[in-house]
PDB file of C-alpha atoms in Angstrom:
ATOM      1  CA  LYS A   1      78.888  29.624  -7.313  1.00 86.00           C
ATOM      2  CA  GLN A   2      78.012  25.836  -5.923  1.00 91.00           C
ATOM      3  CA  GLU A   3      74.616  25.481  -5.124  1.00 94.00           C
ATOM      4  CA  VAL A   4      73.313  22.309  -3.036  1.00 97.00           C
ATOM      5  CA  THR A   5      69.538  21.085  -3.371  1.00 97.00           C
ATOM      6  CA  GLN A   6      68.360  18.362  -1.122  1.00 97.00           C
ATOM      7  CA  ILE A   7      64.774  16.707  -1.903  1.00 93.00           C
ATOM      8  CA  PRO A   8      62.651  16.012  -0.041  1.00 93.00           C
ATOM      9  CA  ALA A   9      62.649  18.839   2.200  1.00 95.00           C
ATOM     10  CA  ALA A  10      60.733  16.710   4.801  1.00 96.00           C
ATOM     11  CA  LEU A  11      59.897  12.786   4.741  1.00 95.00           C
ATOM     12  CA  SER A  12      57.319  11.037   7.239  1.00 97.00           C
ATOM     13  CA  VAL A  13      57.686   7.239   7.151  1.00 96.00           C
ATOM     14  CA  PRO A  14      56.912   3.952   9.432  1.00 96.00           C
ATOM     15  CA  GLU A  15      59.637   2.452  11.478  1.00 97.00           C
ATOM     16  CA  GLY A  16      61.090  -0.200   9.418  1.00 97.00           C
ATOM     17  CA  GLU A  17      60.968   1.218   6.155  1.00 96.00           C
ATOM     18  CA  ASN A  18      64.102   1.527   3.537  1.00 97.00           C
ATOM     19  CA  LEU A  19      64.295   5.077   2.484  1.00 95.00           C
ATOM     20  CA  VAL A  20      66.612   7.379   0.213  1.00 96.00           C
ATOM     21  CA  LEU A  21      67.627  10.989   0.698  1.00 97.00           C
ATOM     22  CA  ASN A  22      68.563  12.817  -2.402  1.00 97.00           C
ATOM     23  CA  CYS A  23      71.572  15.662  -2.889  1.00 98.00           C
ATOM     24  CA  SER A  24      72.224  17.601  -6.266  1.00 98.00           C
ATOM     25  CA  PHE A  25      75.079  19.855  -6.510  1.00 97.00           C
ATOM     26  CA  THR A  26      75.382  22.216  -9.403  1.00 96.00           C
ATOM     27  CA  ASP A  27      79.253  22.364  -9.869  1.00 92.00           C
ATOM     28  CA  SER A  28      80.694  18.769 -10.394  1.00 92.00           C
ATOM     29  CA  ALA A  29      84.496  19.910  -9.516  1.00 91.00           C
ATOM     30  CA  ILE A  30      83.888  18.279  -5.855  1.00 92.00           C
ATOM     31  CA  TYR A  31      86.947  17.019  -3.819  1.00 90.00           C
ATOM     32  CA  ASN A  32      84.576  15.317  -1.856  1.00 91.00           C
ATOM     33  CA  LEU A  33      80.819  14.990  -0.078  1.00 94.00           C
ATOM     34  CA  GLN A  34      79.718  14.483   3.379  1.00 94.00           C
ATOM     35  CA  TRP A  35      76.440  13.521   4.672  1.00 96.00           C
ATOM     36  CA  PHE A  36      75.664  15.011   8.258  1.00 96.00           C
ATOM     37  CA  ARG A  37      72.990  14.269  10.947  1.00 96.00           C
ATOM     38  CA  GLN A  38      71.512  17.217  12.888  1.00 95.00           C
ATOM     39  CA  ASP A  39      69.111  16.596  15.905  1.00 93.00           C
ATOM     40  CA  PRO A  40      67.132  19.498  16.794  1.00 89.00           C
ATOM     41  CA  GLY A  41      69.202  22.271  18.452  1.00 84.00           C
ATOM     42  CA  LYS A  42      72.399  20.455  18.509  1.00 87.00           C
ATOM     43  CA  GLY A  43      75.485  20.327  16.147  1.00 89.00           C
ATOM     44  CA  LEU A  44      76.492  18.284  13.100  1.00 92.00           C
ATOM     45  CA  THR A  45      77.268  14.665  13.396  1.00 92.00           C
ATOM     46  CA  SER A  46      79.162  13.353  10.570  1.00 90.00           C
ATOM     47  CA  LEU A  47      77.677  10.361   8.830  1.00 94.00           C
ATOM     48  CA  LEU A  48      79.670   9.334   5.651  1.00 93.00           C
ATOM     49  CA  LEU A  49      82.483  10.883   3.635  1.00 91.00           C
ATOM     50  CA  ILE A  50      82.453  10.296  -0.102  1.00 92.00           C
ATOM     51  CA  GLN A  51      86.048  11.447  -2.077  1.00 90.00           C
ATOM     52  CA  SER A  52      85.409  12.293  -5.575  1.00 90.00           C
ATOM     53  CA  SER A  53      87.181   9.172  -6.974  1.00 90.00           C
ATOM     54  CA  GLN A  54      84.635   6.771  -4.855  1.00 92.00           C
ATOM     55  CA  ARG A  55      81.201   5.640  -5.826  1.00 94.00           C
ATOM     56  CA  GLU A  56      79.818   4.674  -2.379  1.00 94.00           C
ATOM     57  CA  GLN A  57      80.271   4.647   1.367  1.00 94.00           C
ATOM     58  CA  THR A  58      78.868   2.050   3.658  1.00 96.00           C
ATOM     59  CA  SER A  59      78.227   2.483   7.692  1.00 94.00           C
ATOM     60  CA  GLY A  60      75.913   0.143   9.362  1.00 96.00           C
ATOM     61  CA  ARG A  61      72.307   0.709   7.932  1.00 97.00           C
ATOM     62  CA  LEU A  62      73.603   3.684   5.955  1.00 97.00           C
ATOM     63  CA  ASN A  63      74.816   3.503   2.232  1.00 97.00           C
ATOM     64  CA  ALA A  64      76.148   6.805   0.553  1.00 97.00           C
ATOM     65  CA  SER A  65      76.448   6.786  -3.122  1.00 97.00           C
ATOM     66  CA  LEU A  66      78.068   9.447  -5.492  1.00 97.00           C
ATOM     67  CA  ASP A  67      77.652  10.536  -9.270  1.00 96.00           C
ATOM     68  CA  LYS A  68      79.926  13.182  -9.554  1.00 93.00           C
ATOM     69  CA  SER A  69      79.290  13.568 -13.326  1.00 92.00           C
ATOM     70  CA  SER A  70      75.657  14.102 -12.556  1.00 95.00           C
ATOM     71  CA  GLY A  71      75.789  16.027  -9.598  1.00 96.00           C
ATOM     72  CA  ARG A  72      74.230  13.714  -7.397  1.00 97.00           C
ATOM     73  CA  SER A  73      74.479  11.661  -4.207  1.00 98.00           C
ATOM     74  CA  THR A  74      71.912   9.577  -2.195  1.00 97.00           C
ATOM     75  CA  LEU A  75      71.788   8.331   1.252  1.00 97.00           C
ATOM     76  CA  TYR A  76      69.968   5.136   1.534  1.00 97.00           C
ATOM     77  CA  ILE A  77      68.752   4.078   5.066  1.00 97.00           C
ATOM     78  CA  ALA A  78      67.711   0.578   5.628  1.00 97.00           C
ATOM     79  CA  ALA A  79      65.204  -0.760   8.450  1.00 97.00           C
ATOM     80  CA  SER A  80      64.508   2.872   9.606  1.00 97.00           C
ATOM     81  CA  GLN A  81      64.008   3.437  13.375  1.00 97.00           C
ATOM     82  CA  PRO A  82      62.397   6.466  15.169  1.00 97.00           C
ATOM     83  CA  GLY A  83      66.111   6.758  16.552  1.00 96.00           C
ATOM     84  CA  ASP A  84      66.961   8.045  12.871  1.00 97.00           C
ATOM     85  CA  SER A  85      64.392  11.148  13.074  1.00 97.00           C
ATOM     86  CA  ALA A  86      66.527  13.779  12.589  1.00 97.00           C
ATOM     87  CA  THR A  87      67.822  16.556   9.766  1.00 97.00           C
ATOM     88  CA  TYR A  88      69.992  15.180   7.583  1.00 98.00           C
ATOM     89  CA  LEU A  89      72.286  17.512   5.722  1.00 98.00           C
ATOM     90  CA  CYS A  90      74.830  16.858   2.675  1.00 97.00           C
ATOM     91  CA  ALA A  91      77.853  19.380   1.925  1.00 96.00           C
ATOM     92  CA  VAL A  92      80.250  19.406  -0.686  1.00 95.00           C
ATOM     93  CA  ARG A  93      83.723  20.432  -0.727  1.00 92.00           C
ATOM     94  CA  PRO A  94      85.258  22.177  -4.078  1.00 88.00           C
ATOM     95  CA  SER A  95      88.343  20.826  -5.499  1.00 85.00           C
ATOM     96  CA  GLY A  96      91.454  22.717  -6.255  1.00 72.00           C
ATOM     97  CA  GLY A  97      93.711  24.804  -3.801  1.00 62.00           C
ATOM     98  CA  SER A  98      93.241  24.885  -0.530  1.00 60.00           C
ATOM     99  CA  ASN A  99      89.753  25.479  -0.669  1.00 72.00           C
ATOM    100  CA  TYR A 100      88.464  23.553   2.663  1.00 81.00           C
ATOM    101  CA  LYS A 101      85.109  25.113   3.000  1.00 86.00           C
ATOM    102  CA  LEU A 102      81.987  23.332   2.922  1.00 92.00           C
ATOM    103  CA  THR A 103      78.562  24.301   0.901  1.00 94.00           C
ATOM    104  CA  PHE A 104      75.621  22.687   2.727  1.00 97.00           C
ATOM    105  CA  GLY A 105      72.053  21.901   1.407  1.00 97.00           C
ATOM    106  CA  LYS A 106      69.109  23.106   3.522  1.00 97.00           C
ATOM    107  CA  GLY A 107      68.720  19.375   4.596  1.00 96.00           C
ATOM    108  CA  THR A 108      65.739  17.082   4.586  1.00 97.00           C
ATOM    109  CA  LEU A 109      64.040  16.728   8.065  1.00 97.00           C
ATOM    110  CA  LEU A 110      63.024  12.842   8.516  1.00 97.00           C
ATOM    111  CA  THR A 111      60.425  11.352  10.927  1.00 97.00           C
ATOM    112  CA  VAL A 112      60.415   7.538  11.537  1.00 97.00           C
ATOM    113  CA  ASN A 113      57.198   6.927  13.172  1.00 96.00           C
ATOM    114  CA  PRO A 114      56.944   3.795  15.657  1.00 94.00           C
TER     115      PRO A 114
ATOM    116  CA  ASP B   1      80.072  14.069  21.434  1.00 76.00           C
ATOM    117  CA  THR B   2      82.506  14.875  18.646  1.00 76.00           C
ATOM    118  CA  GLY B   3      85.357  16.125  20.757  1.00 89.00           C
ATOM    119  CA  VAL B   4      85.033  19.795  19.785  1.00 94.00           C
ATOM    120  CA  SER B   5      83.593  21.757  22.094  1.00 96.00           C
ATOM    121  CA  GLN B   6      81.561  25.269  22.154  1.00 97.00           C
ATOM    122  CA  ASP B   7      81.111  28.021  24.785  1.00 97.00           C
ATOM    123  CA  PRO B   8      78.531  29.446  25.534  1.00 96.00           C
ATOM    124  CA  ARG B   9      75.795  27.125  24.268  1.00 95.00           C
ATOM    125  CA  HIS B  10      73.096  29.992  24.388  1.00 96.00           C
ATOM    126  CA  LYS B  11      73.783  33.645  24.610  1.00 97.00           C
ATOM    127  CA  ILE B  12      70.887  36.048  24.917  1.00 98.00           C
ATOM    128  CA  THR B  13      71.953  39.726  24.122  1.00 97.00           C
ATOM    129  CA  LYS B  14      70.727  43.200  23.482  1.00 97.00           C
ATOM    130  CA  ARG B  15      71.163  44.800  20.089  1.00 97.00           C
ATOM    131  CA  GLY B  16      73.922  46.756  19.998  1.00 97.00           C
ATOM    132  CA  GLN B  17      76.086  44.718  22.624  1.00 97.00           C
ATOM    133  CA  ASN B  18      79.350  42.759  21.760  1.00 98.00           C
ATOM    134  CA  VAL B  19      79.549  39.282  22.120  1.00 98.00           C
ATOM    135  CA  THR B  20      82.187  36.460  22.278  1.00 98.00           C
ATOM    136  CA  PHE B  21      82.098  32.899  21.448  1.00 97.00           C
ATOM    137  CA  ARG B  22      84.960  30.351  22.014  1.00 98.00           C
ATOM    138  CA  CYS B  23      85.449  27.250  20.245  1.00 97.00           C
ATOM    139  CA  ASP B  24      88.252  24.337  21.522  1.00 97.00           C
ATOM    140  CA  PRO B  25      88.770  21.878  18.476  1.00 95.00           C
ATOM    141  CA  ILE B  26      89.750  18.410  18.697  1.00 93.00           C
ATOM    142  CA  SER B  27      93.331  18.681  20.420  1.00 90.00           C
ATOM    143  CA  GLU B  28      95.520  17.390  17.219  1.00 86.00           C
ATOM    144  CA  HIS B  29      93.410  19.299  14.639  1.00 89.00           C
ATOM    145  CA  ASN B  30      95.211  21.714  12.696  1.00 89.00           C
ATOM    146  CA  ARG B  31      92.417  23.032  10.530  1.00 91.00           C
ATOM    147  CA  LEU B  32      89.208  25.075  12.458  1.00 94.00           C
ATOM    148  CA  TYR B  33      86.257  26.482  10.746  1.00 95.00           C
ATOM    149  CA  TRP B  34      83.657  28.887  11.630  1.00 97.00           C
ATOM    150  CA  TYR B  35      79.946  28.427  10.055  1.00 96.00           C
ATOM    151  CA  ARG B  36      76.639  30.176  10.934  1.00 96.00           C
ATOM    152  CA  GLN B  37      73.060  28.793  10.610  1.00 96.00           C
ATOM    153  CA  THR B  38      69.787  30.402  10.631  1.00 94.00           C
ATOM    154  CA  LEU B  39      66.275  28.388  11.082  1.00 90.00           C
ATOM    155  CA  GLY B  40      65.660  26.035   8.399  1.00 89.00           C
ATOM    156  CA  GLN B  41      68.751  26.732   6.471  1.00 93.00           C
ATOM    157  CA  GLY B  42      72.014  24.685   6.323  1.00 94.00           C
ATOM    158  CA  PRO B  43      75.206  26.157   7.591  1.00 95.00           C
ATOM    159  CA  GLU B  44      77.071  28.559   5.800  1.00 95.00           C
ATOM    160  CA  PHE B  45      80.656  29.066   5.881  1.00 93.00           C
ATOM    161  CA  LEU B  46      82.412  32.185   7.838  1.00 94.00           C
ATOM    162  CA  THR B  47      86.167  31.709   8.251  1.00 94.00           C
ATOM    163  CA  TYR B  48      88.797  29.402   8.282  1.00 91.00           C
ATOM    164  CA  PHE B  49      92.004  28.675  10.117  1.00 92.00           C
ATOM    165  CA  GLN B  50      95.036  26.584   9.653  1.00 89.00           C
ATOM    166  CA  ASN B  51      96.696  26.575  12.670  1.00 90.00           C
ATOM    167  CA  GLU B  52      96.948  30.212  13.748  1.00 90.00           C
ATOM    168  CA  ALA B  53      96.537  31.710  10.223  1.00 90.00           C
ATOM    169  CA  GLN B  54      93.287  32.907   9.267  1.00 90.00           C
ATOM    170  CA  LEU B  55      93.141  32.068   5.480  1.00 88.00           C
ATOM    171  CA  GLU B  56      89.783  32.482   4.132  1.00 85.00           C
ATOM    172  CA  LYS B  57      86.949  34.734   5.018  1.00 88.00           C
ATOM    173  CA  SER B  58      83.543  34.630   3.759  1.00 89.00           C
ATOM    174  CA  ARG B  59      82.060  37.737   2.469  1.00 86.00           C
ATOM    175  CA  LEU B  60      79.149  37.295   5.159  1.00 82.00           C
ATOM    176  CA  LEU B  61      81.888  37.990   7.762  1.00 85.00           C
ATOM    177  CA  SER B  62      81.278  41.867   8.004  1.00 87.00           C
ATOM    178  CA  ASP B  63      83.592  44.461   9.732  1.00 91.00           C
ATOM    179  CA  ARG B  64      81.587  43.756  12.919  1.00 95.00           C
ATOM    180  CA  PHE B  65      82.802  40.072  13.125  1.00 95.00           C
ATOM    181  CA  SER B  66      86.522  39.143  13.974  1.00 95.00           C
ATOM    182  CA  ALA B  67      88.035  35.510  14.934  1.00 96.00           C
ATOM    183  CA  GLU B  68      91.258  34.598  16.089  1.00 95.00           C
ATOM    184  CA  ARG B  69      93.125  31.561  16.795  1.00 95.00           C
ATOM    185  CA  PRO B  70      96.248  32.071  18.844  1.00 90.00           C
ATOM    186  CA  LYS B  71      98.693  29.498  19.103  1.00 85.00           C
ATOM    187  CA  GLY B  72      96.804  27.439  16.707  1.00 83.00           C
ATOM    188  CA  SER B  73      94.709  25.761  19.525  1.00 90.00           C
ATOM    189  CA  PHE B  74      91.457  27.389  20.532  1.00 96.00           C
ATOM    190  CA  SER B  75      89.433  30.183  18.531  1.00 97.00           C
ATOM    191  CA  THR B  76      87.170  32.970  19.574  1.00 97.00           C
ATOM    192  CA  LEU B  77      84.539  34.719  17.331  1.00 97.00           C
ATOM    193  CA  GLU B  78      83.678  38.236  18.383  1.00 97.00           C
ATOM    194  CA  ILE B  79      80.369  39.759  17.073  1.00 97.00           C
ATOM    195  CA  GLN B  80      80.503  44.046  17.775  1.00 97.00           C
ATOM    196  CA  ARG B  81      77.535  46.000  17.865  1.00 97.00           C
ATOM    197  CA  THR B  82      75.066  42.771  17.349  1.00 97.00           C
ATOM    198  CA  GLU B  83      72.012  43.519  14.945  1.00 96.00           C
ATOM    199  CA  GLN B  84      68.722  41.259  14.961  1.00 95.00           C
ATOM    200  CA  GLY B  85      70.209  39.685  11.941  1.00 94.00           C
ATOM    201  CA  ASP B  86      72.781  38.147  13.577  1.00 96.00           C
ATOM    202  CA  SER B  87      70.722  35.716  15.468  1.00 97.00           C
ATOM    203  CA  ALA B  88      71.979  32.386  14.709  1.00 96.00           C
ATOM    204  CA  MET B  89      73.620  29.185  15.738  1.00 96.00           C
ATOM    205  CA  TYR B  90      77.299  29.689  15.345  1.00 97.00           C
ATOM    206  CA  LEU B  91      79.103  26.213  14.698  1.00 97.00           C
ATOM    207  CA  CYS B  92      82.765  25.436  15.073  1.00 97.00           C
ATOM    208  CA  ALA B  93      84.135  22.580  13.200  1.00 95.00           C
ATOM    209  CA  SER B  94      87.684  21.226  13.092  1.00 93.00           C
ATOM    210  CA  SER B  95      89.901  18.841  10.513  1.00 89.00           C
ATOM    211  CA  LEU B  96      93.112  17.111  10.495  1.00 85.00           C
ATOM    212  CA  ARG B  97      95.148  16.943   7.394  1.00 73.00           C
ATOM    213  CA  GLY B  98      95.984  13.559   6.417  1.00 63.00           C
ATOM    214  CA  VAL B  99      95.683  10.682   4.209  1.00 53.00           C
ATOM    215  CA  GLY B 100      92.812   8.541   3.803  1.00 49.00           C
ATOM    216  CA  THR B 101      89.372   9.118   3.914  1.00 47.00           C
ATOM    217  CA  ARG B 102      88.764  10.422   7.374  1.00 50.00           C
ATOM    218  CA  GLY B 103      91.588  13.156   7.125  1.00 54.00           C
ATOM    219  CA  ASP B 104      89.582  15.638   5.651  1.00 73.00           C
ATOM    220  CA  THR B 105      86.214  15.084   7.734  1.00 82.00           C
ATOM    221  CA  GLN B 106      85.050  18.289   9.705  1.00 88.00           C
ATOM    222  CA  TYR B 107      84.004  17.444  13.101  1.00 91.00           C
ATOM    223  CA  PHE B 108      81.377  19.727  14.531  1.00 93.00           C
ATOM    224  CA  GLY B 109      80.850  21.146  17.841  1.00 95.00           C
ATOM    225  CA  PRO B 110      77.255  21.418  19.411  1.00 94.00           C
ATOM    226  CA  GLY B 111      76.733  25.292  18.519  1.00 95.00           C
ATOM    227  CA  THR B 112      76.145  28.767  20.131  1.00 97.00           C
ATOM    228  CA  ARG B 113      72.681  29.734  20.034  1.00 96.00           C
ATOM    229  CA  LEU B 114      72.720  33.495  19.704  1.00 97.00           C
ATOM    230  CA  THR B 115      69.430  35.479  20.134  1.00 97.00           C
ATOM    231  CA  VAL B 116      69.776  39.305  19.476  1.00 97.00           C
ATOM    232  CA  LEU B 117      66.686  41.311  21.345  1.00 96.00           C
TER     233      LEU B 117
END
């Protein structure tokens, strides 16, 4: 059974700092990995999707990397802003067949202080 | 706004009552998913549709839960005889089978927060 762990559970940083969020998964047989952002009481916003054959994806100040063999992904946020404050979730989709369900970690609660 | 809408956004009910939630996916998306999220946890998969066919159901989906997607458009999730343990955020997502990195991206709605008293 796939298990996804996110470390740290919470992170507080001053504005402008670069930071890294970590995600690990136990079964390396994945089709892709997705990073989401969730604001309090709201739904999920997809940030980046990395296919299993890719090593990284970039969007603006965000960069996500994937090391499938070691079961790890990182989300790098450059020059953090107070508006980045949210919970960040990673999710993996298993490879093979028609299995589309995502397995999520518990998330990292990020607070960026002005 | 991802283009996936859910109704209602909040529902408060008494234990034992039935509730029904609706999800409208992005119009051209042929896949639709339901997830449940409790406080401090990540979302957990409940069920998945491809067009109107329900292809997978989680063991979390007890006999009191039923989901439908008539005509492959909107979907409903009904919970019968609600229990306090059903209190959670119910999230709907949709995706489009396609090529490229965006083809499998699941787009989530704002969720329906259920509170069972």
